[in-house]
PDB file of C-alpha atoms in Angstrom:
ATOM      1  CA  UNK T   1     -11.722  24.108   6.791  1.00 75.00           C
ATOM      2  CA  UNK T   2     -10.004  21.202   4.727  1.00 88.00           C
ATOM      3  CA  UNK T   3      -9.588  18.446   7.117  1.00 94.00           C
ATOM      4  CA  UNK T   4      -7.008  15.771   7.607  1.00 94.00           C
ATOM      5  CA  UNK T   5      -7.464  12.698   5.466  1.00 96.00           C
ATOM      6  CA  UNK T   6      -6.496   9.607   6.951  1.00 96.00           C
ATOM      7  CA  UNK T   7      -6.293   7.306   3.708  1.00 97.00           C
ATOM      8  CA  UNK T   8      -5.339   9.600   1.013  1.00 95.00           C
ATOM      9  CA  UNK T   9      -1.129   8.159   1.705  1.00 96.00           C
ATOM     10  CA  UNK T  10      -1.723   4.884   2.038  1.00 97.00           C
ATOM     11  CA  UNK T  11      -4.440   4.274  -0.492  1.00 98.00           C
ATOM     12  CA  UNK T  12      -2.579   6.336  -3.440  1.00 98.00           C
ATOM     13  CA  UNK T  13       0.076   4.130  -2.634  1.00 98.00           C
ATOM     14  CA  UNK T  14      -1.595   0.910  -2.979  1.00 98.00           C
ATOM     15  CA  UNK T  15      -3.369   1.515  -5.730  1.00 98.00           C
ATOM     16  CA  UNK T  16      -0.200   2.328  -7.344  1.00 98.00           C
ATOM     17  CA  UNK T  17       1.389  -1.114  -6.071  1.00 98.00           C
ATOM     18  CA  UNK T  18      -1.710  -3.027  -7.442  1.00 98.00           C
ATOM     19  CA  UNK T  19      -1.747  -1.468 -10.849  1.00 98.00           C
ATOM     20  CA  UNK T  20       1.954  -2.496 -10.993  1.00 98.00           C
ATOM     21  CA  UNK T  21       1.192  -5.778 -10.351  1.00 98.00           C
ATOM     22  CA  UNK T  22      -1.540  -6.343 -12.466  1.00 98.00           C
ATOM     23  CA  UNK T  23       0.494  -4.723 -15.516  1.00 98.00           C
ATOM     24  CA  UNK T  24       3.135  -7.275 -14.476  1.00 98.00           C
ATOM     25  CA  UNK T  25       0.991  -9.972 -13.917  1.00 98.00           C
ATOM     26  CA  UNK T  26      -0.197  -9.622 -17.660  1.00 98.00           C
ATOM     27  CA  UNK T  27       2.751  -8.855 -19.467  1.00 98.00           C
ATOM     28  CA  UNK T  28       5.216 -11.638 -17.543  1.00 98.00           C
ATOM     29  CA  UNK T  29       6.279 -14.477 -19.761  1.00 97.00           C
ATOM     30  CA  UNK T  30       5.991 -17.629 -17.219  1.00 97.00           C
ATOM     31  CA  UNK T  31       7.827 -20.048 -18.982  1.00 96.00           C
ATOM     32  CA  UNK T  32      10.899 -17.664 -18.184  1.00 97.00           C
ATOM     33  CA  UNK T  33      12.162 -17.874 -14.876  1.00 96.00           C
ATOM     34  CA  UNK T  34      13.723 -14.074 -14.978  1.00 97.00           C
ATOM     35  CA  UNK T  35      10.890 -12.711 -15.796  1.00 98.00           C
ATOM     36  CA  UNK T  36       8.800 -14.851 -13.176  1.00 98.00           C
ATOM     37  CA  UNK T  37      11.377 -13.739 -10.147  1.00 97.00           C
ATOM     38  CA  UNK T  38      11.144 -10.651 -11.268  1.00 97.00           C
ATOM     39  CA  UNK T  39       7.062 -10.675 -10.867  1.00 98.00           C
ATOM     40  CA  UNK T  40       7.412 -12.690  -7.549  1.00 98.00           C
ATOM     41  CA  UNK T  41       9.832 -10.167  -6.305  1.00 97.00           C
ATOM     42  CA  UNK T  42       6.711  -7.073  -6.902  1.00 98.00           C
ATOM     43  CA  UNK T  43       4.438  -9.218  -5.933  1.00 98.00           C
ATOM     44  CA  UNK T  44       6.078 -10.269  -2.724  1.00 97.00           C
ATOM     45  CA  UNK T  45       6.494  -6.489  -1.766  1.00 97.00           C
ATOM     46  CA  UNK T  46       2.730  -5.881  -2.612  1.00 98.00           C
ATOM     47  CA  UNK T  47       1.418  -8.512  -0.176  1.00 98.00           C
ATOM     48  CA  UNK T  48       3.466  -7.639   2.220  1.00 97.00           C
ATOM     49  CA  UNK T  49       2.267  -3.602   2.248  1.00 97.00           C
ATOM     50  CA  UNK T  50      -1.746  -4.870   2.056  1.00 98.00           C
ATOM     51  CA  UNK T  51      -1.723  -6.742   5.312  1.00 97.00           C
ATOM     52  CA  UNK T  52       0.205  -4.326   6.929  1.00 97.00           C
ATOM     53  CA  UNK T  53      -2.000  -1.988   6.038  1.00 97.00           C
ATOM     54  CA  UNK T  54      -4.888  -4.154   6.964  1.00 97.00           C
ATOM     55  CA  UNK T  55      -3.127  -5.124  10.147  1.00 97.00           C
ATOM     56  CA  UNK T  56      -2.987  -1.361  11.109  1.00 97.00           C
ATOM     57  CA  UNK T  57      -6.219   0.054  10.146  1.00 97.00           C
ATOM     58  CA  UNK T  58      -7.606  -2.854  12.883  1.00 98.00           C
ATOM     59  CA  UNK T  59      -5.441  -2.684  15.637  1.00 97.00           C
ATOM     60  CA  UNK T  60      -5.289   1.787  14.957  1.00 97.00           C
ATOM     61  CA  UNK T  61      -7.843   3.320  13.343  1.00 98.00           C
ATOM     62  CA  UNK T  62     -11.078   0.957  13.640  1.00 98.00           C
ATOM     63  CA  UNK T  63     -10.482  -0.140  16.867  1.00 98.00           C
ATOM     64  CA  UNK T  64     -10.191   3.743  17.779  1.00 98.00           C
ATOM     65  CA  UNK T  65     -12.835   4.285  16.044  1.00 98.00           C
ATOM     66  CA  UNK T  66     -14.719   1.183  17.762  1.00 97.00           C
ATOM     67  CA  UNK T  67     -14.280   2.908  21.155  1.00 97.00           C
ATOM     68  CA  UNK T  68     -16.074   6.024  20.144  1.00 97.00           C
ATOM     69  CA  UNK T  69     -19.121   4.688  18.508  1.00 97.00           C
ATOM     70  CA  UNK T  70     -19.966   0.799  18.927  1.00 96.00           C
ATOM     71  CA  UNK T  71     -20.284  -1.075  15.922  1.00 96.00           C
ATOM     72  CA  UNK T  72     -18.876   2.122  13.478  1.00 96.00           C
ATOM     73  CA  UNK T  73     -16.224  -0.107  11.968  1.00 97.00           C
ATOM     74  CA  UNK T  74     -17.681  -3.391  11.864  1.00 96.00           C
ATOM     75  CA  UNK T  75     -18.589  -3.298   8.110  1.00 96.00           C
ATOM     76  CA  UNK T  76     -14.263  -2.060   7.244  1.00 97.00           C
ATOM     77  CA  UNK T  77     -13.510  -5.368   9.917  1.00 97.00           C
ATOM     78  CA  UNK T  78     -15.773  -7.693   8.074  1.00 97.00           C
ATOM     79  CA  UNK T  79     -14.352  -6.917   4.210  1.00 97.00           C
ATOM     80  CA  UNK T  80     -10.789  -6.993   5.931  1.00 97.00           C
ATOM     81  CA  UNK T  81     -11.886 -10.322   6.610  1.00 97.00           C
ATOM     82  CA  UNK T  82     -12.815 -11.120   3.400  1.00 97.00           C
ATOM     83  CA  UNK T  83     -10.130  -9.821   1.558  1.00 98.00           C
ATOM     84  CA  UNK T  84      -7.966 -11.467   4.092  1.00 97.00           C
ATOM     85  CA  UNK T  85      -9.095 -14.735   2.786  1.00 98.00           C
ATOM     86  CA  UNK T  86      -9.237 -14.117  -0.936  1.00 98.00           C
ATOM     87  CA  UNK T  87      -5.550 -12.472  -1.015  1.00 98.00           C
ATOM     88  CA  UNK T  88      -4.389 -15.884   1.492  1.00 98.00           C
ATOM     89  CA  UNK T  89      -5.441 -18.191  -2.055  1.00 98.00           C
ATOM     90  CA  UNK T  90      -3.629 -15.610  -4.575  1.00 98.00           C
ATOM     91  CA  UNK T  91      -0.372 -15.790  -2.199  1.00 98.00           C
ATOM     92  CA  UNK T  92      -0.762 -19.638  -2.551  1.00 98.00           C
ATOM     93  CA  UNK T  93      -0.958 -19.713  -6.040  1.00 98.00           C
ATOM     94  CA  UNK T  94       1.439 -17.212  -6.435  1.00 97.00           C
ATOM     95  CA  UNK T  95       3.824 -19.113  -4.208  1.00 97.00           C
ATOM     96  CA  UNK T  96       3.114 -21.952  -6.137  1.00 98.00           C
ATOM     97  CA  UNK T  97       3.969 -20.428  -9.459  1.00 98.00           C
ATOM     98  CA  UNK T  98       7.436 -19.048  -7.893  1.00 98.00           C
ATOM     99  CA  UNK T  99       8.325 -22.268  -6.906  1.00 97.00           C
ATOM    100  CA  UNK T 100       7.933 -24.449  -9.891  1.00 98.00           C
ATOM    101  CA  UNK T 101       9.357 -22.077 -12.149  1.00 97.00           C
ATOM    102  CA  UNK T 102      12.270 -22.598 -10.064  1.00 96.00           C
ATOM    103  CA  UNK T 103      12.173 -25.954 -10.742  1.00 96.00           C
ATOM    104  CA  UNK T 104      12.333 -25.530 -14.287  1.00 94.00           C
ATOM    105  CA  UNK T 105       8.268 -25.760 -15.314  1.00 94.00           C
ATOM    106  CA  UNK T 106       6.530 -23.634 -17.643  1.00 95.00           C
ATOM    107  CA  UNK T 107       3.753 -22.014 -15.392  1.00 97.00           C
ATOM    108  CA  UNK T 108       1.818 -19.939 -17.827  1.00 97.00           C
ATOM    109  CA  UNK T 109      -1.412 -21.883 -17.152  1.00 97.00           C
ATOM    110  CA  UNK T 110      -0.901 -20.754 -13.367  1.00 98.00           C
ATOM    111  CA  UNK T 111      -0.414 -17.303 -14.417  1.00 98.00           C
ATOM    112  CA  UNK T 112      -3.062 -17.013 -16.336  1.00 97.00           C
ATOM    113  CA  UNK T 113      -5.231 -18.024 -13.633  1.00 98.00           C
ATOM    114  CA  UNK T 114      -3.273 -15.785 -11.045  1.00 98.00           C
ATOM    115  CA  UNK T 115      -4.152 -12.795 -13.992  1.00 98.00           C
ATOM    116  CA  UNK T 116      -7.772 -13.064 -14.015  1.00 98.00           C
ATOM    117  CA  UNK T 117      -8.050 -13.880 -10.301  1.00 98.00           C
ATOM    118  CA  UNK T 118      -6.003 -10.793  -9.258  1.00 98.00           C
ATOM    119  CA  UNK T 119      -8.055  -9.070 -11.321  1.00 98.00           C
ATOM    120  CA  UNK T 120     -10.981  -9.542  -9.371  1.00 98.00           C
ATOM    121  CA  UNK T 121      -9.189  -9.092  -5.786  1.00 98.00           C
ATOM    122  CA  UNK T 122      -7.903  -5.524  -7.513  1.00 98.00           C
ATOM    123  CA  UNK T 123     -11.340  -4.797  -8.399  1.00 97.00           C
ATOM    124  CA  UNK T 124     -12.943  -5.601  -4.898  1.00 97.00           C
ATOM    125  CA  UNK T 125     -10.128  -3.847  -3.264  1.00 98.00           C
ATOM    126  CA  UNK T 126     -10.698  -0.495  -5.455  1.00 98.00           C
ATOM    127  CA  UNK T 127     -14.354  -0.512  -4.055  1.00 98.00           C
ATOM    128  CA  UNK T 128     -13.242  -1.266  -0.645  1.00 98.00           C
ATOM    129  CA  UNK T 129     -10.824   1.360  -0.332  1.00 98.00           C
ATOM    130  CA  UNK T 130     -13.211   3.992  -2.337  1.00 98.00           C
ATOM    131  CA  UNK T 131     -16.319   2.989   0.519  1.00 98.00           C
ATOM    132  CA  UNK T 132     -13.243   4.015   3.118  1.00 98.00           C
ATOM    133  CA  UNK T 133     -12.543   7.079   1.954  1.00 98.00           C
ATOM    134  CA  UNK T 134     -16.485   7.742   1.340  1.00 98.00           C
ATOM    135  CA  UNK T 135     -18.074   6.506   4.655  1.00 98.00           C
ATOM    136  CA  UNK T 136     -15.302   5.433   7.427  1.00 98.00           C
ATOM    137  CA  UNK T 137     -13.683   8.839   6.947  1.00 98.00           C
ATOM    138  CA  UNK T 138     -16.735  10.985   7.654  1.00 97.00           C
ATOM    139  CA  UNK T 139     -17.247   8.583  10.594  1.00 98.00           C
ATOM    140  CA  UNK T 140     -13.569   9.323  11.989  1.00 98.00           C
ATOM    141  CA  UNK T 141     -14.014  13.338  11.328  1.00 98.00           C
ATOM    142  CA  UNK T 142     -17.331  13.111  13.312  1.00 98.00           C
ATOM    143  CA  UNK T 143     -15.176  11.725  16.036  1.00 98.00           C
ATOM    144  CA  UNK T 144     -12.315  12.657  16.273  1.00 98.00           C
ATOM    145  CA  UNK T 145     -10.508  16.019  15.625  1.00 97.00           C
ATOM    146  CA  UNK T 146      -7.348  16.306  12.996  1.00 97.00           C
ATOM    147  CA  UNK T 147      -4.415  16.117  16.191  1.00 96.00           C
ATOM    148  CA  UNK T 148      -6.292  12.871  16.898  1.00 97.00           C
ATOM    149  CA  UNK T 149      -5.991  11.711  13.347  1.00 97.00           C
ATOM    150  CA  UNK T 150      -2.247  12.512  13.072  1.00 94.00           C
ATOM    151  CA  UNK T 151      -1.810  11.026  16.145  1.00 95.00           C
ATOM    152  CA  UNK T 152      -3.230   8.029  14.819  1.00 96.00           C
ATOM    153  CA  UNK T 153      -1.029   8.296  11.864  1.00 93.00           C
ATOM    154  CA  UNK T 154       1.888   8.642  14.242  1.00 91.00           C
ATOM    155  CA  UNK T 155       1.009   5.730  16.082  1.00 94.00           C
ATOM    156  CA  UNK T 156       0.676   3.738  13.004  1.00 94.00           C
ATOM    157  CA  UNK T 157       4.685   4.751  11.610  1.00 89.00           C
ATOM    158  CA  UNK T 158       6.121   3.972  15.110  1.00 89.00           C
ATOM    159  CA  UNK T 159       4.718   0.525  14.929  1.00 90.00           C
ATOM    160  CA  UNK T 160       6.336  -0.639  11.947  1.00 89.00           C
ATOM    161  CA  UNK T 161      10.186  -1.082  11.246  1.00 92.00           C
ATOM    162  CA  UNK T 162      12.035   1.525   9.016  1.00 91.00           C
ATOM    163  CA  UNK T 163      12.353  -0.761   6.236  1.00 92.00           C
ATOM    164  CA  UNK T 164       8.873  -1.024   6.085  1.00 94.00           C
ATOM    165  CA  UNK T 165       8.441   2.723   5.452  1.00 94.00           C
ATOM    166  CA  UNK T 166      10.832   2.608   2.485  1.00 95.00           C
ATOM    167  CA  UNK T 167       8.909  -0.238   0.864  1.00 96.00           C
ATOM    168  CA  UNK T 168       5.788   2.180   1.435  1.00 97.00           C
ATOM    169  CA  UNK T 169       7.915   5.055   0.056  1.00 97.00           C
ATOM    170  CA  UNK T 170       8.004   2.920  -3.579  1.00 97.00           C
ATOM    171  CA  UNK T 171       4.830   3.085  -4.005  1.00 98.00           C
ATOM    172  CA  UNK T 172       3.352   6.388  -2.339  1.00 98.00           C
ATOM    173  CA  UNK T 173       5.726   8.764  -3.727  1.00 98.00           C
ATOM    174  CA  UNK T 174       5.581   8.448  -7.118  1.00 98.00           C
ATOM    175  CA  UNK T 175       1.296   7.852  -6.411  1.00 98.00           C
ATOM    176  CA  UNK T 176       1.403  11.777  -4.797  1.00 97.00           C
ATOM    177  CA  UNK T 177       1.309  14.949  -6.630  1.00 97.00           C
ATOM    178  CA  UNK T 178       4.229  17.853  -6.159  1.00 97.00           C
ATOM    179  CA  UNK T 179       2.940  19.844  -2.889  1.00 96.00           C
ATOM    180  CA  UNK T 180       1.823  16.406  -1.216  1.00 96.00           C
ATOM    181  CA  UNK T 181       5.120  14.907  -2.017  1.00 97.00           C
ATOM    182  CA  UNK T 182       7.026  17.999  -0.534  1.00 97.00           C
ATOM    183  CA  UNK T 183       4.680  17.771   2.489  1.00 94.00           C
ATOM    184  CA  UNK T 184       5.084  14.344   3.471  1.00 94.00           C
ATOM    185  CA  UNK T 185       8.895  13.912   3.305  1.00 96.00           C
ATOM    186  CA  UNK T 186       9.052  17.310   4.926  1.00 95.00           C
ATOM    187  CA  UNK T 187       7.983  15.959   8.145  1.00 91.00           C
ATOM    188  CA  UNK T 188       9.704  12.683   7.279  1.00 92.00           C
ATOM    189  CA  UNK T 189      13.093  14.810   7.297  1.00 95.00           C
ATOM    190  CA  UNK T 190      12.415  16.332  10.435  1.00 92.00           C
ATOM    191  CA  UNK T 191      11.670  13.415  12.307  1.00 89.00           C
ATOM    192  CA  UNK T 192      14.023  10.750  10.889  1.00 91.00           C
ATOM    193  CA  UNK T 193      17.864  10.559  11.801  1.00 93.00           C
ATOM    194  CA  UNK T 194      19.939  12.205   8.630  1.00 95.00           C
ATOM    195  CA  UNK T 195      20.999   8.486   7.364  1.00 96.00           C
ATOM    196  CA  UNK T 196      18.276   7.052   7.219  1.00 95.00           C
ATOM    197  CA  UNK T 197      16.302  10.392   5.473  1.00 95.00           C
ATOM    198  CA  UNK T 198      19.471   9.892   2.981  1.00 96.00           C
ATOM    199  CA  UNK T 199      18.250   6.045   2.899  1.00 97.00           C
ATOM    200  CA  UNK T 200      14.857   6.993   1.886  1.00 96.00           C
ATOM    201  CA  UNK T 201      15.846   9.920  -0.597  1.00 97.00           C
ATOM    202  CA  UNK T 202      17.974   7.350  -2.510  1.00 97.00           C
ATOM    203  CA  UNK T 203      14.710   4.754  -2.355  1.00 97.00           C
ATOM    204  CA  UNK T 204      12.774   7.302  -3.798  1.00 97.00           C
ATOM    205  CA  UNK T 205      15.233   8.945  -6.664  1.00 98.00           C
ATOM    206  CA  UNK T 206      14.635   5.068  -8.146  1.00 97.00           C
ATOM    207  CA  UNK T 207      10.838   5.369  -8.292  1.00 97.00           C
ATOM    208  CA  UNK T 208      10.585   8.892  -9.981  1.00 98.00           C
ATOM    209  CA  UNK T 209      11.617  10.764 -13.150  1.00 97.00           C
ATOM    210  CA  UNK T 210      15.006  12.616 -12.836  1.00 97.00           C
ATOM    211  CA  UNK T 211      13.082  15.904 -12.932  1.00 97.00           C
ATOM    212  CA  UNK T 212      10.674  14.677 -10.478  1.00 98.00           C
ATOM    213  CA  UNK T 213      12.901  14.355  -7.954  1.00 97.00           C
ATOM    214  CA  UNK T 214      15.458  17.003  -8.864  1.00 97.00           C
ATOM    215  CA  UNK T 215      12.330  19.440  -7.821  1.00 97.00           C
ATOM    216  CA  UNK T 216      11.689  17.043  -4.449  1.00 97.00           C
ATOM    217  CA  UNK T 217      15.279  17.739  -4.045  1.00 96.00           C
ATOM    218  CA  UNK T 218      15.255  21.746  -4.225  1.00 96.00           C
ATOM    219  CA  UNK T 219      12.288  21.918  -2.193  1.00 97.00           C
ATOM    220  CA  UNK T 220      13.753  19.569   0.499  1.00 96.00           C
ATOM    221  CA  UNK T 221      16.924  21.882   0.787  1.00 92.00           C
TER     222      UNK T 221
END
């Protein structure tokens, strides 16, 4: 029986945010200031939806997971750690950058840096998230059955504001295939309020190809 897998959402989606960004981060001409508030403005939505997610695998999942067998997520806790302190200096330079291109100062030697730097966060994150989905998910099946994992899941949406979910929605949408797409935002439509479903629809007709979502659409009806 296929069972339920806790970081397929999340970790399409941030993948998808990080690839972004690194594109971005590449192509972004930093002695203009568009086209540097235009990278800050990605890259400030990126942070952001890594330590949330960081936040809530440790006070969710782990710590769950922690209860049922001692030491089990201590390895996840300690990278979070790490990457914790590695994405605090890219958020400083990147700061930095934003701030005097505002001023008026070419900051392509800052970019640069922030380029090859983000490079190697993406590339410890990829192996992070890949040892998640290869070790701490056989470790949460062994434990605890799929109801338990959705109820994690649950317990992980009702802790974080709307918005929040629509900044997710960016990046996991487009990151899913057809019948996982269809799947998700059919339980998203009949748990949120008609609005805000409306809200989210219109977030999401922004991230795909019109024929994309004309089909997300049709099967939503």
């Amino acid at each position: 029986m296929k069972r339920m897998k806790s970081y397929d959402v999340p970790h399409k989606g941030l993948r998808n945010a990080l690839s972004q960004l690194q594109l971005l981060a590449g192509k972004t001409d930093y002695s203009n200031q568009n086209e540097v508030e235009q990278f800050y403005k990605l890259g400030e939505d990126v942070f952001k939806i890594l330590t949330i997610h960081a936040t809530d695998e440790n006070e969710v999942t782990l710590a769950e997971l922690e209860q049922r067998c001692n030491g089990c997520s201590q390895n996840d806790f300690d990278d979070h750690e790490q990457i914790h302190l590695a994405q605090d200096k890219l958020e400083k330079l990147f700061a930095s950058i934003y701030t005097n291109s505002k001023t008026g100062q070419d900051v392509t030697e800052d970019g640069e840096e922030f380029y090859l730097a983000f490079s190697e966060f993406y590339g410890t994150y990829l192996e992070h998230t890949a040892e998640e989905e290869r070790v701490t998910q056989l470790m949460l099946w062994k434990y605890f059955t799929d109801e338990e994992l959705a109820s994690q899941r649950g317990k992980i949406m009702a802790k974080n504001p709307p918005q929040t979910l629509l900044t997710w929605f960016r990046f996991v949408i487009p990151a899913q295939s057809y019948k996982e797409r269809v799947g998700l935002l059919t339980g998203f439509k009949k748990m949120a309020p008609a609005p805000f479903f409306n809200e989210g629809m219109q977030v999401i007709k922004k991230v795909l190809t019109e024929k994309e979502f004309d089909e997300l659409s049709k099967a939503l009806a």
